[in-house]
PDB file of C-alpha atoms in Angstrom:
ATOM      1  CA  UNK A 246      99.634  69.583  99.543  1.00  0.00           C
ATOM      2  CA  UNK A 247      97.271  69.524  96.540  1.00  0.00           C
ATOM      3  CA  UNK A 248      99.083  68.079  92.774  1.00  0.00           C
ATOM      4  CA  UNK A 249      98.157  68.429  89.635  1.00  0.00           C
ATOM      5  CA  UNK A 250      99.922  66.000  86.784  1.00  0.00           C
ATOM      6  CA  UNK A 251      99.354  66.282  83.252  1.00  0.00           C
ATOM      7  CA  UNK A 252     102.015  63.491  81.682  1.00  0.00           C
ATOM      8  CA  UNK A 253     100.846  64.498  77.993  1.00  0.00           C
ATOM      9  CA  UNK A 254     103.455  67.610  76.642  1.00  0.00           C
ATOM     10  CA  UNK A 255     101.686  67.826  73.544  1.00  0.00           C
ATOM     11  CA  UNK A 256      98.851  65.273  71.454  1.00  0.00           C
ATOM     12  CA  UNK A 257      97.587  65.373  68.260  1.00  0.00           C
ATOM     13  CA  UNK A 258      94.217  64.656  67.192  1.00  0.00           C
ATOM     14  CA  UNK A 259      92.415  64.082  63.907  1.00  0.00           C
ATOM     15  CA  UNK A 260      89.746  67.063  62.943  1.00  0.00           C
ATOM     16  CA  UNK A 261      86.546  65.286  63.709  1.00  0.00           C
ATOM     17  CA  UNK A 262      88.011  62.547  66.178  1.00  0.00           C
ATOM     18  CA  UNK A 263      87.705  62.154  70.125  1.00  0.00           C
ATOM     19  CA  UNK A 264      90.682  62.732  72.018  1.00  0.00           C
ATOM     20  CA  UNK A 265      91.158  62.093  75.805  1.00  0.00           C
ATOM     21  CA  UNK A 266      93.413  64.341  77.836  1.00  0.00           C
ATOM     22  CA  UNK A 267      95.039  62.541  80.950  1.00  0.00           C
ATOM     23  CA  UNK A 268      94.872  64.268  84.429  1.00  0.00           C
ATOM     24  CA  UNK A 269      95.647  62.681  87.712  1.00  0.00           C
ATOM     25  CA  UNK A 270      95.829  64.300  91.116  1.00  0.00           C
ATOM     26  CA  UNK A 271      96.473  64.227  94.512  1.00  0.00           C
ATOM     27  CA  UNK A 272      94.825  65.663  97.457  1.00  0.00           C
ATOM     28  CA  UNK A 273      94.462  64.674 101.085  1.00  0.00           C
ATOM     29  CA  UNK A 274      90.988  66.904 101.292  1.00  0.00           C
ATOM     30  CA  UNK A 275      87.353  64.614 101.343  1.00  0.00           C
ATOM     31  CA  UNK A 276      85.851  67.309  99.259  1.00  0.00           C
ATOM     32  CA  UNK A 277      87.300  69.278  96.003  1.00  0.00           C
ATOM     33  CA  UNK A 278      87.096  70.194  92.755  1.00  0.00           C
ATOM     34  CA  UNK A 279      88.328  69.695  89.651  1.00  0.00           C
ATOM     35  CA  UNK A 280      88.531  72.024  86.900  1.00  0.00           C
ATOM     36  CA  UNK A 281      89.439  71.815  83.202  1.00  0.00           C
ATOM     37  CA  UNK A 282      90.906  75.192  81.215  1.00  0.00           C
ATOM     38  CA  UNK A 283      91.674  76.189  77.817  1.00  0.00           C
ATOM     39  CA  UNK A 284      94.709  78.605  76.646  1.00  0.00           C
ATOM     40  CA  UNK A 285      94.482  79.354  73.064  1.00  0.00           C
ATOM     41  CA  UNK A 286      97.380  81.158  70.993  1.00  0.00           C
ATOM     42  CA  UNK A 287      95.429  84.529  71.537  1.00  0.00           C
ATOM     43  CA  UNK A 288      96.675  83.617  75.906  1.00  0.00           C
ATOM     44  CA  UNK A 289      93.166  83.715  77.713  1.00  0.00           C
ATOM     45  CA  UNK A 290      92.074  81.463  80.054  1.00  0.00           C
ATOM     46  CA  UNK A 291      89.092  79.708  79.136  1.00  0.00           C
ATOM     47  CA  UNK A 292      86.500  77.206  81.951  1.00  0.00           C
ATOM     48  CA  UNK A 293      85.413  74.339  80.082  1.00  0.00           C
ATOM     49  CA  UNK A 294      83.980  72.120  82.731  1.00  0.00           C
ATOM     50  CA  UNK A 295      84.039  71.412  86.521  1.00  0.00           C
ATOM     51  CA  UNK A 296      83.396  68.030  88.503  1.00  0.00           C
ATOM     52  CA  UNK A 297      82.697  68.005  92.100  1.00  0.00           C
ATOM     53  CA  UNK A 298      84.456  65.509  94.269  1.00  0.00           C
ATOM     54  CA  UNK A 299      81.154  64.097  95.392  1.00  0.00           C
ATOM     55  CA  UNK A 300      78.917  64.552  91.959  1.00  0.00           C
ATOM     56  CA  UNK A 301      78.307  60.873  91.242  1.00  0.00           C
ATOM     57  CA  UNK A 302      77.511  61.885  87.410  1.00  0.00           C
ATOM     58  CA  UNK A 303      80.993  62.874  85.274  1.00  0.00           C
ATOM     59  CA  UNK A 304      79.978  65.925  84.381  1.00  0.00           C
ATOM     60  CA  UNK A 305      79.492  67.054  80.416  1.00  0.00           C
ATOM     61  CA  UNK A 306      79.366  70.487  78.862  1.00  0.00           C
ATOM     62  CA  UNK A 307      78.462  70.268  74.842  1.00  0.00           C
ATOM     63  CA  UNK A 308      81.475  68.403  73.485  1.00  0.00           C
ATOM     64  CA  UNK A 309      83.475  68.483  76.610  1.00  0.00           C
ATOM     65  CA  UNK A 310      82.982  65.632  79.029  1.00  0.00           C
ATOM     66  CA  UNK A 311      85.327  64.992  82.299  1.00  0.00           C
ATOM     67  CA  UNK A 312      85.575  61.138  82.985  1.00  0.00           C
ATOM     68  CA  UNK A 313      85.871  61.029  86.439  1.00  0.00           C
ATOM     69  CA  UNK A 314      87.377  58.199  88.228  1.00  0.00           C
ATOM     70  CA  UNK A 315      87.903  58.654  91.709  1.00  0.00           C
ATOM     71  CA  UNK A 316      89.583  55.687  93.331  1.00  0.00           C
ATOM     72  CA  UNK A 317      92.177  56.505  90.630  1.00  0.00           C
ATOM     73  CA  UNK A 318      92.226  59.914  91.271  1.00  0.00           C
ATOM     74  CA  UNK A 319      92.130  60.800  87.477  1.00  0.00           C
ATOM     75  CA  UNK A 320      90.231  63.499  85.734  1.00  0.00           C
ATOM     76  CA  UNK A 321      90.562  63.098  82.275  1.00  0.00           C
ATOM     77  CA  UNK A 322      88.892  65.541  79.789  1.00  0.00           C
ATOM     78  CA  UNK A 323      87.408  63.879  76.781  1.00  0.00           C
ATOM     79  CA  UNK A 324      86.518  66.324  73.796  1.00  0.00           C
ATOM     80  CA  UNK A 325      84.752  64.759  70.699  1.00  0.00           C
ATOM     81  CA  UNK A 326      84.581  65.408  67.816  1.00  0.00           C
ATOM     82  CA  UNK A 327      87.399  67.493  67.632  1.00  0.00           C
ATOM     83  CA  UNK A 328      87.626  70.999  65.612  1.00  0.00           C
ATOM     84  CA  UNK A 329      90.641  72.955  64.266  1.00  0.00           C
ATOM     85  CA  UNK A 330      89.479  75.834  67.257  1.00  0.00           C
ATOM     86  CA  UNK A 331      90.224  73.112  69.804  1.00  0.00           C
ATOM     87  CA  UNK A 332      93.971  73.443  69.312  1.00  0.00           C
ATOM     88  CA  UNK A 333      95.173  74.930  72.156  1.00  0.00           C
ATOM     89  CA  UNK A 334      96.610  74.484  75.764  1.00  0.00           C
ATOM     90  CA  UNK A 335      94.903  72.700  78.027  1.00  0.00           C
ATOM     91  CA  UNK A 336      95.267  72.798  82.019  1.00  0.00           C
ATOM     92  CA  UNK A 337      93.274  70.684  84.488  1.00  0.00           C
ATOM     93  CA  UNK A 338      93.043  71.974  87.703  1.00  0.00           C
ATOM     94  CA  UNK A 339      92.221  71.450  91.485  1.00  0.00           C
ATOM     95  CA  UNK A 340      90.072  73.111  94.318  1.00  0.00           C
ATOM     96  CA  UNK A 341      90.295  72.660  98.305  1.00  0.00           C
ATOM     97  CA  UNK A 342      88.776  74.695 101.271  1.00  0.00           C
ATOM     98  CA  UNK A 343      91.261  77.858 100.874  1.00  0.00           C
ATOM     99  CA  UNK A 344      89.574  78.544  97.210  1.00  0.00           C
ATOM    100  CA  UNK A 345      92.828  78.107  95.488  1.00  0.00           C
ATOM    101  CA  UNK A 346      93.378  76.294  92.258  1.00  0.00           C
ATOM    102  CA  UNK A 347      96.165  74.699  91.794  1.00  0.00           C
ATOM    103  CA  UNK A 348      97.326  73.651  88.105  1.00  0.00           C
ATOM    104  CA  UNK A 349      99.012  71.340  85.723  1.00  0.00           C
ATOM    105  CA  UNK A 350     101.823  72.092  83.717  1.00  0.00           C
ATOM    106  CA  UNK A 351      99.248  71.052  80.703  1.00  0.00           C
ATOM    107  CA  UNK A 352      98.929  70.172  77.401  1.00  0.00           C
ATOM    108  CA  UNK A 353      99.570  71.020  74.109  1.00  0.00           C
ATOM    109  CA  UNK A 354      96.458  70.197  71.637  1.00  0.00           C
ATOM    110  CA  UNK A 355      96.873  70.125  68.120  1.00  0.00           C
ATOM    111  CA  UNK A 356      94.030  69.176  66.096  1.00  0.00           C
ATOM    112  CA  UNK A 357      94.835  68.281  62.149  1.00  0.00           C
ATOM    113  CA  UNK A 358      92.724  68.808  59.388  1.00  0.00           C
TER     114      UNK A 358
ATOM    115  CA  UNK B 175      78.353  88.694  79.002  1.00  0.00           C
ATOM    116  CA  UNK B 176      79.864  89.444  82.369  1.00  0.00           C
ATOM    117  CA  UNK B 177      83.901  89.645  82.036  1.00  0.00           C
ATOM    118  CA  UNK B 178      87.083  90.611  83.876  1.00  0.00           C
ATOM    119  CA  UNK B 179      88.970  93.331  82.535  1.00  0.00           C
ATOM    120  CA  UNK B 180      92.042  94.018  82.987  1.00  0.00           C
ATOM    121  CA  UNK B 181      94.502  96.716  82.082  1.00  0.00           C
ATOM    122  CA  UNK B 182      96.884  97.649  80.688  1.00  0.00           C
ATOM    123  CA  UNK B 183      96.986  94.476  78.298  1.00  0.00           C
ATOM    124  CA  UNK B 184     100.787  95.093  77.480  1.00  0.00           C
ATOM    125  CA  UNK B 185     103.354  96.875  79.268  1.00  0.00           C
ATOM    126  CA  UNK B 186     107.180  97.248  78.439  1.00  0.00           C
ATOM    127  CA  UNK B 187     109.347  99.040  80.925  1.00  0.00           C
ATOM    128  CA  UNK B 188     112.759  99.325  82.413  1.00  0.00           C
ATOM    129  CA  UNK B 189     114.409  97.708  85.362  1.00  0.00           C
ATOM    130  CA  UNK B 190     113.599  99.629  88.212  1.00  0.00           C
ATOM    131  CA  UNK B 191     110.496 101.056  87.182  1.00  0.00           C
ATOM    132  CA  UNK B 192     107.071 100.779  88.712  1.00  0.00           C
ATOM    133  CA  UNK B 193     104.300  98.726  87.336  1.00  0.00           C
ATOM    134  CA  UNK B 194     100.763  98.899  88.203  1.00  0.00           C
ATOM    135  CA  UNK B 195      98.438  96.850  86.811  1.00  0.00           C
ATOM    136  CA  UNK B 196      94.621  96.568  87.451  1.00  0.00           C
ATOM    137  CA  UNK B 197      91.659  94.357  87.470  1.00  0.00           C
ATOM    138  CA  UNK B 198      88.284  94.674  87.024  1.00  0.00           C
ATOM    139  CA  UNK B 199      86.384  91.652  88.862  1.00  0.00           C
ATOM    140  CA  UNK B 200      82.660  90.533  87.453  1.00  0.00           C
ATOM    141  CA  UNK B 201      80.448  91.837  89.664  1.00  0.00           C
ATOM    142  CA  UNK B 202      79.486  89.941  92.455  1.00  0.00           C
ATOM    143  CA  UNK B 203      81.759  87.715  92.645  1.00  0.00           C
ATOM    144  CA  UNK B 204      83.655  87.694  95.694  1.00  0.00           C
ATOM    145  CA  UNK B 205      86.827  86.606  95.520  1.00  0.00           C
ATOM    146  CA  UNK B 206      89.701  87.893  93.339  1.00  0.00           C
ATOM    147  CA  UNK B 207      92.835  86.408  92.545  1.00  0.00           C
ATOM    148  CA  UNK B 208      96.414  87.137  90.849  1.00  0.00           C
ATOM    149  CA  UNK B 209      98.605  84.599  89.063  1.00  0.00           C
ATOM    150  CA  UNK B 210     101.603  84.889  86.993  1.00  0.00           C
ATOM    151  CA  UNK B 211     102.374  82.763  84.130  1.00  0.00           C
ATOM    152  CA  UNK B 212     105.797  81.949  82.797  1.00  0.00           C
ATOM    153  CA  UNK B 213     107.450  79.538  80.224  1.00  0.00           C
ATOM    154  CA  UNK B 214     109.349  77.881  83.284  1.00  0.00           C
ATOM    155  CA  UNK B 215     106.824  77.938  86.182  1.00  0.00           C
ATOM    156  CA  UNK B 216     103.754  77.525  84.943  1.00  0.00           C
ATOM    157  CA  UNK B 217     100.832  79.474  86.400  1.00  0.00           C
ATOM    158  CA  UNK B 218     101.280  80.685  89.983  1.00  0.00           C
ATOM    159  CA  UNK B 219      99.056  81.912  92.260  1.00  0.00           C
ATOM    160  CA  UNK B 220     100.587  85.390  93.942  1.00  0.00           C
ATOM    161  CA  UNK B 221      97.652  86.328  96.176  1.00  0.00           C
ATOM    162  CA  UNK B 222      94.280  86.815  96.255  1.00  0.00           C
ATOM    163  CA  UNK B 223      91.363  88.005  98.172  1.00  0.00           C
ATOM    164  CA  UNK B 224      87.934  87.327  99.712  1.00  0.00           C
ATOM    165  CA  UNK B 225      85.436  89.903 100.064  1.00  0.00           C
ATOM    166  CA  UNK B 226      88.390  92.939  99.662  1.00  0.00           C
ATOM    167  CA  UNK B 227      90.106  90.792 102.333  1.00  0.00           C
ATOM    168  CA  UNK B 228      93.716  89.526 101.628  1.00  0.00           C
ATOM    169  CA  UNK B 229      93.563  85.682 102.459  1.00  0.00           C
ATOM    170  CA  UNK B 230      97.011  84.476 101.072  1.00  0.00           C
ATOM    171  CA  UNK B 231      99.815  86.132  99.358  1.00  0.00           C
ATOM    172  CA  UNK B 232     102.357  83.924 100.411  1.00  0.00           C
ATOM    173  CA  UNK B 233     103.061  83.600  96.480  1.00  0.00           C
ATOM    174  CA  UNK B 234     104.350  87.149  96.357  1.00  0.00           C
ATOM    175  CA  UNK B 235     107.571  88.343  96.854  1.00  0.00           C
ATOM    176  CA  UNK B 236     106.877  90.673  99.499  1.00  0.00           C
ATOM    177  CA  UNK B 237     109.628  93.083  98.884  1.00  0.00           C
ATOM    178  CA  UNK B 238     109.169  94.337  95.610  1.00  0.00           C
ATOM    179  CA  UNK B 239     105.077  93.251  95.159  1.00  0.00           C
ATOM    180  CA  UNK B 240     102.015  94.511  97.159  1.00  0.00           C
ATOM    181  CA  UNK B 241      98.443  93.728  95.705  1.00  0.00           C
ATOM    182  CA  UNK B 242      95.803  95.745  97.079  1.00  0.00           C
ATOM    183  CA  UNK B 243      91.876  95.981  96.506  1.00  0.00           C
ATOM    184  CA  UNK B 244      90.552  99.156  97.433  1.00  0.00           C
ATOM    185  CA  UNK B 245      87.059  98.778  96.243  1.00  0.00           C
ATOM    186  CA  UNK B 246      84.665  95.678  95.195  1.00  0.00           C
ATOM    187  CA  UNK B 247      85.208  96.542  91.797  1.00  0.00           C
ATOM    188  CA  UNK B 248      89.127  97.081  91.772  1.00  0.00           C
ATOM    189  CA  UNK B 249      92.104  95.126  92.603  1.00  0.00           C
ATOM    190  CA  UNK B 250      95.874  96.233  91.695  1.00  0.00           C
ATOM    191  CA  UNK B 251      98.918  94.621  91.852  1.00  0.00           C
ATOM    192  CA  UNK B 252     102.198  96.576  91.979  1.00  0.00           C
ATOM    193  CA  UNK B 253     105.652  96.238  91.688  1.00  0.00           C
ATOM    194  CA  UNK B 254     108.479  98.334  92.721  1.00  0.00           C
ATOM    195  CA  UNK B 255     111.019  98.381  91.458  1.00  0.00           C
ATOM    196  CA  UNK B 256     110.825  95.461  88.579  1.00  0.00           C
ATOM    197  CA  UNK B 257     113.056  93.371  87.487  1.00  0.00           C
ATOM    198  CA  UNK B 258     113.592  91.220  84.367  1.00  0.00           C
ATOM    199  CA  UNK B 259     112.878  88.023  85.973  1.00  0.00           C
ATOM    200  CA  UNK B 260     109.466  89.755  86.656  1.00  0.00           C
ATOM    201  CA  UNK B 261     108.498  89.508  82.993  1.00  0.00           C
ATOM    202  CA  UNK B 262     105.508  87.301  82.736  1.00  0.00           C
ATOM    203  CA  UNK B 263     101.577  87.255  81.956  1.00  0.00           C
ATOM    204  CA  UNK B 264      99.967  88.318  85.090  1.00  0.00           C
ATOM    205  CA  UNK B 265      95.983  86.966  85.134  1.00  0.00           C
ATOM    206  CA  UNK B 266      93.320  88.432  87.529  1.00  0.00           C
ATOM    207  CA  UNK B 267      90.255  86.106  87.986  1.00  0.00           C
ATOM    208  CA  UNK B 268      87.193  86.401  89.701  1.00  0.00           C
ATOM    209  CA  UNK B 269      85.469  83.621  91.452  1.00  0.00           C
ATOM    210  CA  UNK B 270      81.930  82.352  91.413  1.00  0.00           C
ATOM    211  CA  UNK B 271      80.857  80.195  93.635  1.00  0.00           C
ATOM    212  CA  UNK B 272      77.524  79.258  92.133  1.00  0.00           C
ATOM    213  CA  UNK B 273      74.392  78.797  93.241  1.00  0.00           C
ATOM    214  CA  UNK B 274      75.613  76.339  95.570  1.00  0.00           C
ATOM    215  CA  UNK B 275      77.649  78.712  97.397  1.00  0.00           C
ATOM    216  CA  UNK B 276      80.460  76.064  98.073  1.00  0.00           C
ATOM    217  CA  UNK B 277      83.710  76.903  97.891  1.00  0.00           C
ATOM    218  CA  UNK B 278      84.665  73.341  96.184  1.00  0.00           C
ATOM    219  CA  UNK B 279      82.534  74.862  93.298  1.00  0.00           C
ATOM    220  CA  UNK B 280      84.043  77.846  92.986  1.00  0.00           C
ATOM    221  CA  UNK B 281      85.011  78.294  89.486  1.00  0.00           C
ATOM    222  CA  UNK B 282      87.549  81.423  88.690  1.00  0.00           C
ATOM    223  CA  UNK B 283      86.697  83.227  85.325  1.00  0.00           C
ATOM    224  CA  UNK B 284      89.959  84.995  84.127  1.00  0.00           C
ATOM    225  CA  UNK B 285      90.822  88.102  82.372  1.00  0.00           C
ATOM    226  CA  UNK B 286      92.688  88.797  79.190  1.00  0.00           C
ATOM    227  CA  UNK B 287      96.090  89.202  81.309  1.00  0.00           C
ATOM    228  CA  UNK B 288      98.706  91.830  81.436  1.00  0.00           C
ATOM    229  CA  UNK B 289     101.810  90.696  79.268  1.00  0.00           C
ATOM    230  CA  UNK B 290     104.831  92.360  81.356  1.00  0.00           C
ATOM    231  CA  UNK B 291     108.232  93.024  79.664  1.00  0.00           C
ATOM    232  CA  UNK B 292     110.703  94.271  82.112  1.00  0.00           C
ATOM    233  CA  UNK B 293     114.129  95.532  80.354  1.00  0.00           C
TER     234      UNK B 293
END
């Protein structure tokens, strides 16, 4: 069975500073996907950014980039320059054959000014 | 800008009662899916479907749940009768599979949520 861990509860992060969120998994399937979400206060879910299990590039989407290392089975998301909107939940999530994500317990965000 | 809807956004209710709550899935998109969110579980998947097709609800309890989707452009999910411990966010989300068409690339846009408050 596919696992998601997120080990960070909660970070903080200077307004203007790059912050790395951790994600590892674990998955017995050749090819998947990784996803990254955002949950602000207001409760939606937000897509930020998807790597492929076989996309030799770590993908990037404006300030969001997913550092993908696979023989460590990590998918950390790496935000720059970090803004006061950035504050918010963050969930990193996996994809197999049967379409289903399965999530992280995530975390917490907290940019200061 | 293409969204999923969902309604109602809140709903309070009594134990026992019936809740119905609906989804609107961005068009074209093939496959729909329900999760619940809670403080102490996280997000959950309780079902979801594949071209109007139910492919897994194994998340659901079947005795008191059903999620249906009669049409492309509706799913439900019901419960009868609720509980407390049913109180939760409930998320539909659509998936897109890109112009790939791969399943691995499938990414799931999500609506607003329902916020559930069963007394």
């Amino acid at each position: 069975a596919q696992k998601i861990t997120q080990t960070q509860p909660g970070m903080f992060v200077q307004e203007k500073e790059a912050v790395t969120l951790d994600c590892t998994y674990d998955t017995s399937d050749q090819s998947y996907g990784l996803f990254w979400y955002k949950q602000p206060s207001s409760g939606e879910m937000i897509f930020l950014i998807y790597q492929g299990s076989y996309d030799e590039q770590n993908a990037t989407e404006g300030r969001y980039s997913l550092n993908f290392q696979k023989a460590r089975k990590s998918a950390n998301l790496v935000i720059s320059a970090s803004q006061l909107g950035d504050s918010a939940m963050y969930f990193c999530a996996t994809s197999d054959s049967s379409y289903k994500l399965i999530f992280g317990s995530g975390t917490r965000l907290l940019v200061r000014p | 800008d293409a969204r999923v809807t969902q309604t109602p956004r809140h709903k309070v209710t009594e134990m026992g009662q019936e809740v119905t709550m609906r989804c609107q899935p961005i068009l074209g998109h093939n496959t729909v899916f329900w999760y619940r969110q809670t403080m102490m579980q996280g997000l959950e998947l309780l079902a979801y479907f594949r071209n109007r097709a139910p492919l897994d609800d194994s998340g659901m309890p079947k005795d008191r749940f059903s999620a249906e989707m009669p049409d492309a452009t509706l799913a439900t999910l019901k419960i009868q009768p609720s509980e407390p411990r049913d109180s939760a966010v409930y998320f539909c989300a659509s998936g897109d599979p890109g112009t790939s068409g791969s399943r691995y690339r499938e990414t799931q846009y999500f609506g607003p949520g329902t916020r559930l408050l069963v007394l």
